[in-house]
PDB file of C-alpha atoms in Angstrom:
ATOM      1  CA  LEU A1362      41.428   0.474  44.461  1.00  0.00           C
ATOM      2  CA  ALA A1363      38.391  -0.362  46.719  1.00  0.00           C
ATOM      3  CA  GLU A1364      36.187  -0.656  43.662  1.00  0.00           C
ATOM      4  CA  LYS A1365      38.738  -2.905  41.965  1.00  0.00           C
ATOM      5  CA  LEU A1366      38.860  -5.158  44.958  1.00  0.00           C
ATOM      6  CA  GLY A1367      35.002  -5.286  45.050  1.00  0.00           C
ATOM      7  CA  LEU A1368      34.766  -3.937  48.541  1.00  0.00           C
ATOM      8  CA  SER A1369      31.347  -3.338  50.016  1.00  0.00           C
ATOM      9  CA  GLY A1370      30.456   0.328  50.608  1.00  0.00           C
ATOM     10  CA  PHE A1371      32.112   1.556  47.397  1.00  0.00           C
ATOM     11  CA  GLY A1372      31.143   1.904  43.848  1.00  0.00           C
ATOM     12  CA  PRO A1373      27.950   2.880  42.093  1.00  0.00           C
ATOM     13  CA  ASN A1374      25.743   1.828  45.028  1.00  0.00           C
ATOM     14  CA  GLY A1375      28.309   2.512  47.869  1.00  0.00           C
ATOM     15  CA  PHE A1376      25.793   4.350  50.106  1.00  0.00           C
ATOM     16  CA  GLY A1377      22.799   2.361  48.985  1.00  0.00           C
ATOM     17  CA  GLU A1378      20.843   1.678  45.888  1.00  0.00           C
ATOM     18  CA  GLY A1379      21.385   4.536  43.408  1.00  0.00           C
ATOM     19  CA  GLN A1380      23.798   6.341  45.812  1.00  0.00           C
ATOM     20  CA  PRO A1381      27.355   6.131  44.458  1.00  0.00           C
ATOM     21  CA  PHE A1382      30.606   6.355  46.256  1.00  0.00           C
ATOM     22  CA  VAL A1383      32.986   6.835  43.307  1.00  0.00           C
ATOM     23  CA  ARG A1384      34.431  10.157  44.106  1.00  0.00           C
ATOM     24  CA  GLY A1385      35.681  12.009  47.250  1.00  0.00           C
ATOM     25  CA  GLU A1386      32.812  14.489  47.109  1.00  0.00           C
ATOM     26  CA  ASP A1387      30.282  11.758  47.314  1.00  0.00           C
ATOM     27  CA  LEU A1388      31.310  11.369  50.929  1.00  0.00           C
ATOM     28  CA  TYR A1389      32.572  14.813  52.098  1.00  0.00           C
ATOM     29  CA  LEU A1390      29.444  16.647  50.802  1.00  0.00           C
ATOM     30  CA  LYS A1391      27.346  14.283  52.910  1.00  0.00           C
ATOM     31  CA  GLU A1392      29.623  15.251  55.894  1.00  0.00           C
ATOM     32  CA  VAL A1393      28.972  18.943  55.121  1.00  0.00           C
ATOM     33  CA  ALA A1394      25.120  18.200  55.038  1.00  0.00           C
ATOM     34  CA  ASN A1395      25.545  16.560  58.456  1.00  0.00           C
ATOM     35  CA  LEU A1396      27.193  19.767  59.741  1.00  0.00           C
ATOM     36  CA  ALA A1397      24.551  21.855  58.154  1.00  0.00           C
ATOM     37  CA  PHE A1398      21.838  19.754  60.153  1.00  0.00           C
ATOM     38  CA  GLY A1399      23.412  20.327  63.511  1.00  0.00           C
ATOM     39  CA  ASP A1400      23.105  18.355  66.690  1.00  0.00           C
ATOM     40  CA  LYS A1401      19.326  18.559  67.316  1.00  0.00           C
ATOM     41  CA  LYS A1402      16.539  17.706  64.985  1.00  0.00           C
ATOM     42  CA  PRO A1403      13.197  19.781  64.918  1.00  0.00           C
ATOM     43  CA  ASP A1404      10.609  18.725  67.453  1.00  0.00           C
ATOM     44  CA  PRO A1405       7.299  20.517  66.535  1.00  0.00           C
ATOM     45  CA  ALA A1406       5.558  19.106  69.568  1.00  0.00           C
ATOM     46  CA  LYS A1407       7.879  21.105  71.782  1.00  0.00           C
ATOM     47  CA  GLY A1408       8.072  24.053  69.457  1.00  0.00           C
ATOM     48  CA  GLU A1409      11.810  23.363  68.712  1.00  0.00           C
ATOM     49  CA  LYS A1410      13.099  24.275  65.224  1.00  0.00           C
ATOM     50  CA  GLY A1411      16.296  22.215  65.560  1.00  0.00           C
ATOM     51  CA  GLU A1412      19.759  23.547  64.713  1.00  0.00           C
ATOM     52  CA  SER A1413      19.767  23.267  60.927  1.00  0.00           C
ATOM     53  CA  VAL A1414      21.197  26.266  59.100  1.00  0.00           C
ATOM     54  CA  PRO A1415      18.932  28.169  56.699  1.00  0.00           C
ATOM     55  CA  ASP A1416      18.767  27.594  52.966  1.00  0.00           C
ATOM     56  CA  ALA A1417      21.069  29.682  50.897  1.00  0.00           C
ATOM     57  CA  ASN A1418      19.041  32.369  49.045  1.00  0.00           C
ATOM     58  CA  ASP A1419      19.228  32.744  45.232  1.00  0.00           C
ATOM     59  CA  GLU A1420      22.047  35.271  45.407  1.00  0.00           C
ATOM     60  CA  GLU A1421      24.167  32.942  47.501  1.00  0.00           C
ATOM     61  CA  VAL A1422      23.530  30.120  45.123  1.00  0.00           C
ATOM     62  CA  ARG A1423      24.548  32.307  42.234  1.00  0.00           C
ATOM     63  CA  LEU A1424      27.804  33.358  43.940  1.00  0.00           C
ATOM     64  CA  PHE A1425      28.618  29.755  44.705  1.00  0.00           C
ATOM     65  CA  LEU A1426      28.104  28.637  41.147  1.00  0.00           C
ATOM     66  CA  GLU A1427      29.746  31.599  39.573  1.00  0.00           C
ATOM     67  CA  ALA A1428      32.885  31.317  41.685  1.00  0.00           C
ATOM     68  CA  ARG A1429      33.288  27.788  40.331  1.00  0.00           C
ATOM     69  CA  ARG A1430      32.424  28.375  36.694  1.00  0.00           C
ATOM     70  CA  HIS A1431      36.044  27.976  35.544  1.00  0.00           C
ATOM     71  CA  LEU A1432      36.420  24.552  36.964  1.00  0.00           C
ATOM     72  CA  PRO A1433      36.071  21.564  34.622  1.00  0.00           C
ATOM     73  CA  LYS A1434      33.229  19.002  35.255  1.00  0.00           C
ATOM     74  CA  THR A1435      35.728  16.586  36.590  1.00  0.00           C
ATOM     75  CA  VAL A1436      36.401  19.044  39.572  1.00  0.00           C
ATOM     76  CA  PHE A1437      33.120  20.639  40.038  1.00  0.00           C
ATOM     77  CA  ASP A1438      29.745  19.105  38.701  1.00  0.00           C
ATOM     78  CA  PRO A1439      26.912  21.022  40.204  1.00  0.00           C
ATOM     79  CA  ALA A1440      24.329  18.284  39.286  1.00  0.00           C
ATOM     80  CA  GLY A1441      26.647  15.649  40.763  1.00  0.00           C
ATOM     81  CA  TRP A1442      27.212  17.587  43.937  1.00  0.00           C
ATOM     82  CA  GLN A1443      23.534  18.187  44.294  1.00  0.00           C
ATOM     83  CA  ALA A1444      22.732  14.568  43.803  1.00  0.00           C
ATOM     84  CA  ALA A1445      25.182  13.689  46.498  1.00  0.00           C
ATOM     85  CA  VAL A1446      23.303  15.463  49.135  1.00  0.00           C
ATOM     86  CA  GLY A1447      19.745  15.601  47.719  1.00  0.00           C
ATOM     87  CA  GLN A1448      17.553  18.564  46.797  1.00  0.00           C
ATOM     88  CA  GLU A1449      16.473  19.240  50.361  1.00  0.00           C
ATOM     89  CA  TRP A1450      19.943  19.760  51.644  1.00  0.00           C
ATOM     90  CA  TRP A1451      21.672  21.333  48.597  1.00  0.00           C
ATOM     91  CA  ARG A1452      21.060  24.929  49.554  1.00  0.00           C
ATOM     92  CA  ARG A1453      22.031  24.397  53.098  1.00  0.00           C
ATOM     93  CA  VAL A1454      25.300  22.748  51.971  1.00  0.00           C
ATOM     94  CA  ILE A1455      25.970  25.837  49.920  1.00  0.00           C
ATOM     95  CA  TYR A1456      25.187  28.036  52.922  1.00  0.00           C
ATOM     96  CA  VAL A1457      27.897  26.179  54.943  1.00  0.00           C
ATOM     97  CA  LEU A1458      30.460  25.976  52.039  1.00  0.00           C
ATOM     98  CA  ASN A1459      30.063  29.735  51.222  1.00  0.00           C
ATOM     99  CA  ARG A1460      31.056  30.513  54.760  1.00  0.00           C
ATOM    100  CA  GLY A1461      33.947  27.979  55.052  1.00  0.00           C
ATOM    101  CA  GLY A1462      32.246  26.229  57.847  1.00  0.00           C
ATOM    102  CA  ARG A1463      29.497  26.526  60.392  1.00  0.00           C
ATOM    103  CA  PHE A1464      29.984  29.001  63.142  1.00  0.00           C
ATOM    104  CA  GLN A1465      28.005  29.950  66.355  1.00  0.00           C
ATOM    105  CA  ASP A1466      26.711  33.438  66.372  1.00  0.00           C
ATOM    106  CA  TRP A1467      28.819  35.570  68.583  1.00  0.00           C
ATOM    107  CA  SER A1468      25.906  36.625  70.791  1.00  0.00           C
ATOM    108  CA  GLN A1469      25.503  33.109  71.928  1.00  0.00           C
ATOM    109  CA  ALA A1470      29.129  32.707  73.140  1.00  0.00           C
ATOM    110  CA  ILE A1471      28.608  34.384  76.446  1.00  0.00           C
ATOM    111  CA  LYS A1472      25.955  33.586  79.006  1.00  0.00           C
ATOM    112  CA  GLY A1473      25.767  36.224  81.774  1.00  0.00           C
ATOM    113  CA  THR A1474      29.326  36.693  82.753  1.00  0.00           C
ATOM    114  CA  GLN A1475      30.582  33.238  81.797  1.00  0.00           C
ATOM    115  CA  VAL A1476      31.241  31.417  78.508  1.00  0.00           C
ATOM    116  CA  ALA A1477      28.196  29.591  77.268  1.00  0.00           C
ATOM    117  CA  ASN A1478      30.119  26.548  75.908  1.00  0.00           C
ATOM    118  CA  LYS A1479      31.523  25.265  79.072  1.00  0.00           C
ATOM    119  CA  TYR A1480      34.033  22.394  79.280  1.00  0.00           C
ATOM    120  CA  GLY A1481      32.154  19.845  81.227  1.00  0.00           C
ATOM    121  CA  LYS A1482      34.922  17.572  82.385  1.00  0.00           C
ATOM    122  CA  CYS A1483      37.427  17.450  85.200  1.00  0.00           C
ATOM    123  CA  ILE A1484      40.617  19.589  84.701  1.00  0.00           C
ATOM    124  CA  ASN A1485      43.432  18.197  86.706  1.00  0.00           C
ATOM    125  CA  LEU A1486      45.565  21.083  87.996  1.00  0.00           C
ATOM    126  CA  TYR A1487      47.565  18.522  90.001  1.00  0.00           C
ATOM    127  CA  CYS A1488      48.695  15.366  88.167  1.00  0.00           C
ATOM    128  CA  GLU A1489      49.423  12.698  90.718  1.00  0.00           C
ATOM    129  CA  LYS A1490      50.632  10.240  88.058  1.00  0.00           C
ATOM    130  CA  THR A1491      53.315  12.692  86.956  1.00  0.00           C
ATOM    131  CA  TYR A1492      54.433  13.428  90.382  1.00  0.00           C
ATOM    132  CA  ASP A1493      54.784   9.748  91.253  1.00  0.00           C
ATOM    133  CA  VAL A1494      57.448   9.254  88.380  1.00  0.00           C
ATOM    134  CA  LYS A1495      60.991  10.177  89.378  1.00  0.00           C
ATOM    135  CA  ASP A1496      63.741  11.492  87.185  1.00  0.00           C
ATOM    136  CA  SER A1497      66.011   8.519  86.625  1.00  0.00           C
ATOM    137  CA  LEU A1498      69.136  10.895  86.710  1.00  0.00           C
ATOM    138  CA  SER A1499      68.403  12.863  89.749  1.00  0.00           C
ATOM    139  CA  GLY A1500      65.947  10.812  91.777  1.00  0.00           C
ATOM    140  CA  ALA A1501      63.685  13.848  92.220  1.00  0.00           C
ATOM    141  CA  HIS A1502      59.961  13.669  91.557  1.00  0.00           C
ATOM    142  CA  TRP A1503      58.584  15.351  88.458  1.00  0.00           C
ATOM    143  CA  SER A1504      56.395  18.338  89.364  1.00  0.00           C
ATOM    144  CA  GLY A1505      52.752  17.524  89.593  1.00  0.00           C
ATOM    145  CA  VAL A1506      51.644  21.061  88.827  1.00  0.00           C
ATOM    146  CA  ALA A1507      52.438  23.484  85.916  1.00  0.00           C
ATOM    147  CA  ARG A1508      55.765  25.204  86.606  1.00  0.00           C
ATOM    148  CA  TYR A1509      58.113  27.451  84.735  1.00  0.00           C
ATOM    149  CA  PHE A1510      61.552  26.085  84.173  1.00  0.00           C
ATOM    150  CA  PRO A1511      64.332  28.365  82.753  1.00  0.00           C
ATOM    151  CA  ALA A1512      65.690  27.028  79.396  1.00  0.00           C
ATOM    152  CA  PRO A1513      67.744  25.503  77.802  1.00  0.00           C
ATOM    153  CA  THR A1514      68.983  22.915  80.247  1.00  0.00           C
ATOM    154  CA  ASP A1515      70.720  19.618  79.866  1.00  0.00           C
ATOM    155  CA  ALA A1516      69.418  16.308  81.128  1.00  0.00           C
ATOM    156  CA  LEU A1517      70.672  17.205  84.637  1.00  0.00           C
ATOM    157  CA  GLY A1518      68.827  20.471  84.665  1.00  0.00           C
ATOM    158  CA  ARG A1519      71.869  22.648  84.194  1.00  0.00           C
ATOM    159  CA  LEU A1520      71.445  25.905  82.404  1.00  0.00           C
ATOM    160  CA  LEU A1521      73.322  26.271  79.052  1.00  0.00           C
ATOM    161  CA  ALA A1522      74.700  29.635  78.168  1.00  0.00           C
ATOM    162  CA  ASP A1523      75.843  29.392  74.581  1.00  0.00           C
ATOM    163  CA  GLU A1524      75.364  32.991  73.887  1.00  0.00           C
ATOM    164  CA  LYS A1525      78.525  33.667  76.023  1.00  0.00           C
ATOM    165  CA  ASP A1526      80.535  31.997  73.071  1.00  0.00           C
ATOM    166  CA  GLY A1527      78.800  34.333  70.527  1.00  0.00           C
ATOM    167  CA  TYR A1528      75.892  32.052  69.706  1.00  0.00           C
ATOM    168  CA  ASP A1529      73.185  34.736  70.290  1.00  0.00           C
ATOM    169  CA  LEU A1530      70.396  33.811  67.783  1.00  0.00           C
ATOM    170  CA  HIS A1531      67.548  31.480  68.634  1.00  0.00           C
ATOM    171  CA  LEU A1532      66.992  28.903  65.944  1.00  0.00           C
ATOM    172  CA  ILE A1533      63.396  27.776  65.064  1.00  0.00           C
ATOM    173  CA  THR A1534      61.812  25.941  62.305  1.00  0.00           C
ATOM    174  CA  TYR A1535      58.490  26.035  60.379  1.00  0.00           C
ATOM    175  CA  ARG A1536      56.908  24.550  57.246  1.00  0.00           C
ATOM    176  CA  GLU A1537      56.162  26.120  53.887  1.00  0.00           C
ATOM    177  CA  ILE A1538      52.768  25.136  52.532  1.00  0.00           C
ATOM    178  CA  VAL A1539      54.241  24.270  49.148  1.00  0.00           C
ATOM    179  CA  GLN A1540      57.117  22.223  50.622  1.00  0.00           C
ATOM    180  CA  THR A1541      55.834  20.695  53.737  1.00  0.00           C
ATOM    181  CA  LYS A1542      57.673  17.302  53.699  1.00  0.00           C
ATOM    182  CA  SER A1543      61.091  16.059  52.851  1.00  0.00           C
ATOM    183  CA  ARG A1544      59.714  13.767  50.196  1.00  0.00           C
ATOM    184  CA  THR A1545      58.324  16.625  48.058  1.00  0.00           C
ATOM    185  CA  SER A1546      61.728  17.631  46.873  1.00  0.00           C
ATOM    186  CA  GLY A1547      61.249  15.646  43.634  1.00  0.00           C
ATOM    187  CA  ASN A1548      57.856  17.434  42.878  1.00  0.00           C
ATOM    188  CA  TYR A1549      58.802  19.811  40.141  1.00  0.00           C
ATOM    189  CA  TRP A1550      55.569  21.653  40.121  1.00  0.00           C
ATOM    190  CA  LEU A1551      56.088  22.514  43.781  1.00  0.00           C
ATOM    191  CA  GLN A1552      59.892  23.263  43.115  1.00  0.00           C
ATOM    192  CA  ALA A1553      58.799  25.892  40.518  1.00  0.00           C
ATOM    193  CA  LEU A1554      56.827  27.666  43.211  1.00  0.00           C
ATOM    194  CA  LEU A1555      59.615  27.610  45.793  1.00  0.00           C
ATOM    195  CA  PRO A1556      62.898  26.481  44.283  1.00  0.00           C
ATOM    196  CA  GLU A1557      64.806  26.973  47.609  1.00  0.00           C
ATOM    197  CA  ASN A1558      64.336  27.993  51.138  1.00  0.00           C
ATOM    198  CA  PHE A1559      66.090  30.715  53.140  1.00  0.00           C
ATOM    199  CA  VAL A1560      67.394  31.704  56.654  1.00  0.00           C
ATOM    200  CA  LEU A1561      64.908  34.184  57.833  1.00  0.00           C
ATOM    201  CA  MET A1562      66.250  37.066  60.005  1.00  0.00           C
ATOM    202  CA  ASN A1563      64.914  40.366  61.360  1.00  0.00           C
ATOM    203  CA  SER A1564      66.204  43.497  59.804  1.00  0.00           C
ATOM    204  CA  GLN A1565      67.700  44.659  63.312  1.00  0.00           C
ATOM    205  CA  ASP A1566      69.767  41.549  63.508  1.00  0.00           C
ATOM    206  CA  ALA A1567      70.884  41.850  59.888  1.00  0.00           C
ATOM    207  CA  ALA A1568      72.003  45.420  60.443  1.00  0.00           C
ATOM    208  CA  ARG A1569      73.891  44.494  63.659  1.00  0.00           C
ATOM    209  CA  LEU A1570      75.666  41.666  61.921  1.00  0.00           C
ATOM    210  CA  GLY A1571      76.439  43.523  58.667  1.00  0.00           C
ATOM    211  CA  LEU A1572      74.259  41.184  56.616  1.00  0.00           C
ATOM    212  CA  LYS A1573      71.867  41.904  53.746  1.00  0.00           C
ATOM    213  CA  ASN A1574      69.133  40.239  51.917  1.00  0.00           C
ATOM    214  CA  GLY A1575      70.383  37.584  49.609  1.00  0.00           C
ATOM    215  CA  ASP A1576      73.675  37.103  51.279  1.00  0.00           C
ATOM    216  CA  VAL A1577      74.939  33.446  51.427  1.00  0.00           C
ATOM    217  CA  VAL A1578      75.311  32.528  55.103  1.00  0.00           C
ATOM    218  CA  ARG A1579      76.316  29.588  57.282  1.00  0.00           C
ATOM    219  CA  VAL A1580      74.370  28.387  60.374  1.00  0.00           C
ATOM    220  CA  SER A1581      76.540  26.868  63.282  1.00  0.00           C
ATOM    221  CA  SER A1582      76.014  26.119  66.886  1.00  0.00           C
ATOM    222  CA  LYS A1583      78.092  25.237  69.991  1.00  0.00           C
ATOM    223  CA  THR A1584      77.861  21.566  69.255  1.00  0.00           C
ATOM    224  CA  ASN A1585      78.331  21.985  65.531  1.00  0.00           C
ATOM    225  CA  PRO A1586      80.792  24.898  65.091  1.00  0.00           C
ATOM    226  CA  THR A1587      81.583  24.046  61.575  1.00  0.00           C
ATOM    227  CA  GLY A1588      77.990  24.331  60.402  1.00  0.00           C
ATOM    228  CA  GLU A1589      78.035  20.976  58.585  1.00  0.00           C
ATOM    229  CA  TRP A1590      76.087  17.656  58.321  1.00  0.00           C
ATOM    230  CA  ASP A1591      78.438  14.608  58.946  1.00  0.00           C
ATOM    231  CA  LEU A1592      76.938  12.169  56.542  1.00  0.00           C
ATOM    232  CA  GLY A1593      78.764   9.211  58.148  1.00  0.00           C
ATOM    233  CA  ASN A1594      80.415   8.043  54.939  1.00  0.00           C
ATOM    234  CA  GLY A1595      83.321  10.494  55.024  1.00  0.00           C
ATOM    235  CA  ALA A1596      81.401  13.250  53.307  1.00  0.00           C
ATOM    236  CA  ARG A1597      80.077  16.462  54.870  1.00  0.00           C
ATOM    237  CA  TRP A1598      77.338  18.817  53.631  1.00  0.00           C
ATOM    238  CA  PRO A1599      77.331  22.363  54.690  1.00  0.00           C
ATOM    239  CA  MET A1600      74.446  24.158  56.322  1.00  0.00           C
ATOM    240  CA  VAL A1601      74.693  27.119  53.940  1.00  0.00           C
ATOM    241  CA  GLY A1602      71.919  29.038  52.205  1.00  0.00           C
ATOM    242  CA  LYS A1603      70.672  32.556  51.252  1.00  0.00           C
ATOM    243  CA  LEU A1604      69.528  35.042  53.846  1.00  0.00           C
ATOM    244  CA  LYS A1605      66.050  36.594  53.642  1.00  0.00           C
ATOM    245  CA  VAL A1606      65.694  39.728  55.779  1.00  0.00           C
ATOM    246  CA  VAL A1607      62.070  40.283  56.927  1.00  0.00           C
ATOM    247  CA  GLU A1608      60.174  42.070  59.579  1.00  0.00           C
ATOM    248  CA  GLY A1609      57.889  39.207  60.300  1.00  0.00           C
ATOM    249  CA  ILE A1610      60.184  37.472  62.801  1.00  0.00           C
ATOM    250  CA  ARG A1611      61.245  38.598  66.227  1.00  0.00           C
ATOM    251  CA  PRO A1612      64.759  40.129  66.650  1.00  0.00           C
ATOM    252  CA  GLY A1613      67.091  37.579  68.051  1.00  0.00           C
ATOM    253  CA  VAL A1614      65.451  34.680  66.258  1.00  0.00           C
ATOM    254  CA  VAL A1615      66.323  32.941  62.983  1.00  0.00           C
ATOM    255  CA  ALA A1616      64.127  30.399  61.145  1.00  0.00           C
ATOM    256  CA  PHE A1617      64.441  27.964  58.271  1.00  0.00           C
ATOM    257  CA  SER A1618      61.630  25.951  56.675  1.00  0.00           C
ATOM    258  CA  LEU A1619      61.735  22.248  56.433  1.00  0.00           C
ATOM    259  CA  GLY A1620      61.495  20.382  53.089  1.00  0.00           C
ATOM    260  CA  HIS A1621      64.707  21.670  51.368  1.00  0.00           C
ATOM    261  CA  GLY A1622      68.412  21.121  52.006  1.00  0.00           C
ATOM    262  CA  HIS A1623      68.733  17.484  50.800  1.00  0.00           C
ATOM    263  CA  TRP A1624      71.974  15.837  49.642  1.00  0.00           C
ATOM    264  CA  ALA A1625      70.401  12.667  48.198  1.00  0.00           C
ATOM    265  CA  TYR A1626      66.916  11.921  46.844  1.00  0.00           C
ATOM    266  CA  GLY A1627      68.265  11.791  43.279  1.00  0.00           C
ATOM    267  CA  GLY A1628      70.052  15.165  43.688  1.00  0.00           C
ATOM    268  CA  THR A1629      73.621  13.779  43.429  1.00  0.00           C
ATOM    269  CA  ASP A1630      75.327  11.257  41.216  1.00  0.00           C
ATOM    270  CA  ILE A1631      75.118   7.682  42.271  1.00  0.00           C
ATOM    271  CA  VAL A1632      76.735   4.548  40.825  1.00  0.00           C
ATOM    272  CA  VAL A1633      74.656   1.344  40.426  1.00  0.00           C
ATOM    273  CA  ASP A1634      76.362  -1.722  38.908  1.00  0.00           C
ATOM    274  CA  GLY A1635      79.106   0.497  37.534  1.00  0.00           C
ATOM    275  CA  GLN A1636      76.712   2.818  35.805  1.00  0.00           C
ATOM    276  CA  THR A1637      76.449   6.496  36.905  1.00  0.00           C
ATOM    277  CA  ILE A1638      73.009   7.900  37.326  1.00  0.00           C
ATOM    278  CA  LYS A1639      73.222  11.701  37.135  1.00  0.00           C
ATOM    279  CA  GLY A1640      71.709  13.664  39.865  1.00  0.00           C
ATOM    280  CA  ASP A1641      69.277  16.617  39.347  1.00  0.00           C
ATOM    281  CA  PRO A1642      70.609  19.633  41.345  1.00  0.00           C
ATOM    282  CA  ARG A1643      67.050  21.003  41.634  1.00  0.00           C
ATOM    283  CA  ARG A1644      66.341  18.353  44.232  1.00  0.00           C
ATOM    284  CA  ILE A1645      69.030  19.632  46.617  1.00  0.00           C
ATOM    285  CA  THR A1646      68.579  23.336  46.807  1.00  0.00           C
ATOM    286  CA  GLY A1647      68.367  25.336  49.958  1.00  0.00           C
ATOM    287  CA  LEU A1648      69.548  24.284  53.362  1.00  0.00           C
ATOM    288  CA  HIS A1649      68.433  22.118  56.379  1.00  0.00           C
ATOM    289  CA  CYS A1650      69.700  23.175  59.741  1.00  0.00           C
ATOM    290  CA  ASN A1651      68.689  20.293  62.041  1.00  0.00           C
ATOM    291  CA  ALA A1652      72.356  19.297  62.400  1.00  0.00           C
ATOM    292  CA  ALA A1653      72.861  22.644  64.197  1.00  0.00           C
ATOM    293  CA  MET A1654      70.355  21.654  66.915  1.00  0.00           C
ATOM    294  CA  ARG A1655      72.197  21.609  70.355  1.00  0.00           C
ATOM    295  CA  THR A1656      73.165  18.280  71.753  1.00  0.00           C
ATOM    296  CA  ASP A1657      73.035  17.400  75.441  1.00  0.00           C
ATOM    297  CA  PRO A1658      76.418  17.735  77.111  1.00  0.00           C
ATOM    298  CA  HIS A1659      75.437  14.982  79.537  1.00  0.00           C
ATOM    299  CA  ASN A1660      74.310  12.786  76.701  1.00  0.00           C
ATOM    300  CA  PRO A1661      76.295  13.982  73.719  1.00  0.00           C
ATOM    301  CA  ASN A1662      74.769  11.589  71.306  1.00  0.00           C
ATOM    302  CA  THR A1663      71.243  13.014  71.741  1.00  0.00           C
ATOM    303  CA  CYS A1664      69.608  16.454  71.352  1.00  0.00           C
ATOM    304  CA  LEU A1665      68.193  18.561  74.219  1.00  0.00           C
ATOM    305  CA  ARG A1666      64.797  17.051  75.213  1.00  0.00           C
ATOM    306  CA  ASP A1667      61.763  17.381  77.340  1.00  0.00           C
ATOM    307  CA  LEU A1668      62.490  14.747  79.881  1.00  0.00           C
ATOM    308  CA  VAL A1669      58.894  14.487  81.053  1.00  0.00           C
ATOM    309  CA  GLY A1670      57.258  14.148  77.676  1.00  0.00           C
ATOM    310  CA  GLY A1671      60.198  12.647  75.956  1.00  0.00           C
ATOM    311  CA  SER A1672      60.073  14.928  72.898  1.00  0.00           C
ATOM    312  CA  ALA A1673      62.994  16.690  71.272  1.00  0.00           C
ATOM    313  CA  VAL A1674      63.559  20.337  72.066  1.00  0.00           C
ATOM    314  CA  PHE A1675      63.485  22.160  68.752  1.00  0.00           C
ATOM    315  CA  TYR A1676      63.424  25.828  70.012  1.00  0.00           C
ATOM    316  CA  ASP A1677      66.324  26.195  72.546  1.00  0.00           C
ATOM    317  CA  THR A1678      69.300  26.096  70.258  1.00  0.00           C
ATOM    318  CA  LYS A1679      71.397  29.261  69.914  1.00  0.00           C
ATOM    319  CA  VAL A1680      73.256  29.723  66.681  1.00  0.00           C
ATOM    320  CA  LYS A1681      75.625  32.019  64.824  1.00  0.00           C
ATOM    321  CA  VAL A1682      74.851  33.166  61.275  1.00  0.00           C
ATOM    322  CA  VAL A1683      77.774  34.299  59.264  1.00  0.00           C
ATOM    323  CA  ARG A1684      78.347  35.415  55.682  1.00  0.00           C
ATOM    324  CA  VAL A1685      80.201  32.759  53.636  1.00  0.00           C
TER     325      VAL A1685
END
C-alpha cells in the first residue's frame, strides 16, 4: 500500500539508494543486526571491543541454512536476507537468530551479592496520588501502599460467598494460540486445527462431580443460574460445551479458552431483504462463558471490578459445572 501511494521510505530505494524496503525482512533483519551490534561500539584507543556478538562459525551457518532448506524462495531467500544486512553483519545476524535472541551470559548477572543490572529509577513504595483519591461510595481513601484484600468483594467491599450455594469452582479464561480472537472463527484453516474449545477441569474435581472426559456440561453462576446468554432479542444461547479432564489445571479451578462459542458471525441463518442466508455451523462451535461472570450485587448491571484500576475482575467468579 505504501509503495502504491508513493510514500517516501518504501520501495526499491526505501532505505537509501540500492537498499530496498519491499518486504518485511528488509526491515526486521536490520533490527536483528542492530541487536547483534549491542549498545557500545568498539573503541581501540581505550582497548574496548564493544558489545557485538561474534560471527557464526561455518557449522552454525550450515545449520541455519539447512533448517530452512524446505522453505520457498518467497519465504526464505538467503541471498536476499544477506543483502538486507550486508556481508559484514550476516554471520552475526545468524548467530542471534540461531539462538532466538541475544542473551547476557549468566556469569554477568550477579556482581558480588547483588544483581548487576540494577533498576536505576525511583520505586514508589508509597503512592501519594493513589492515597489522595477517595472511594466515591465509601468516602475512604484508597490505600497508598500495597495491601492484600480478600476477594471477591462487591463495590462496597463486602465479601461474596457463592460457594455456600454450591458454586465451588473458580472460573478463569485463557487464549489458544490458534484461536486467539473472536474474529478468527471464520478462518477455516484455524478451525481445522481446533474445531471447538472445552471446559478444562482437574481430574480430582471430575471424579468428585461424577464427570468424565467428553461429557457435555453447562456452566452457571450465582448471577446466571441458568447458564445462558440473553441475546436481548428474545433469544438465549446456552453456555454448554464438552469437558476436557486434565492434570494441568489446579483442583477447584475450571477454564475455557476465548475465541469460540459464537452465535452469529455467519454461523446462524439470517434474512436479508427476504432472502435467507444460510449459516455455517462450523463458526459457532464450542462455548463462551463470559456471561457467567459474577455481577456486582450493589451495581447489578456491571461485573465485579477493581475499583482502583477500573478493570473488570475476571478471576473471582465461582461457578457450577453440571452434565447436560
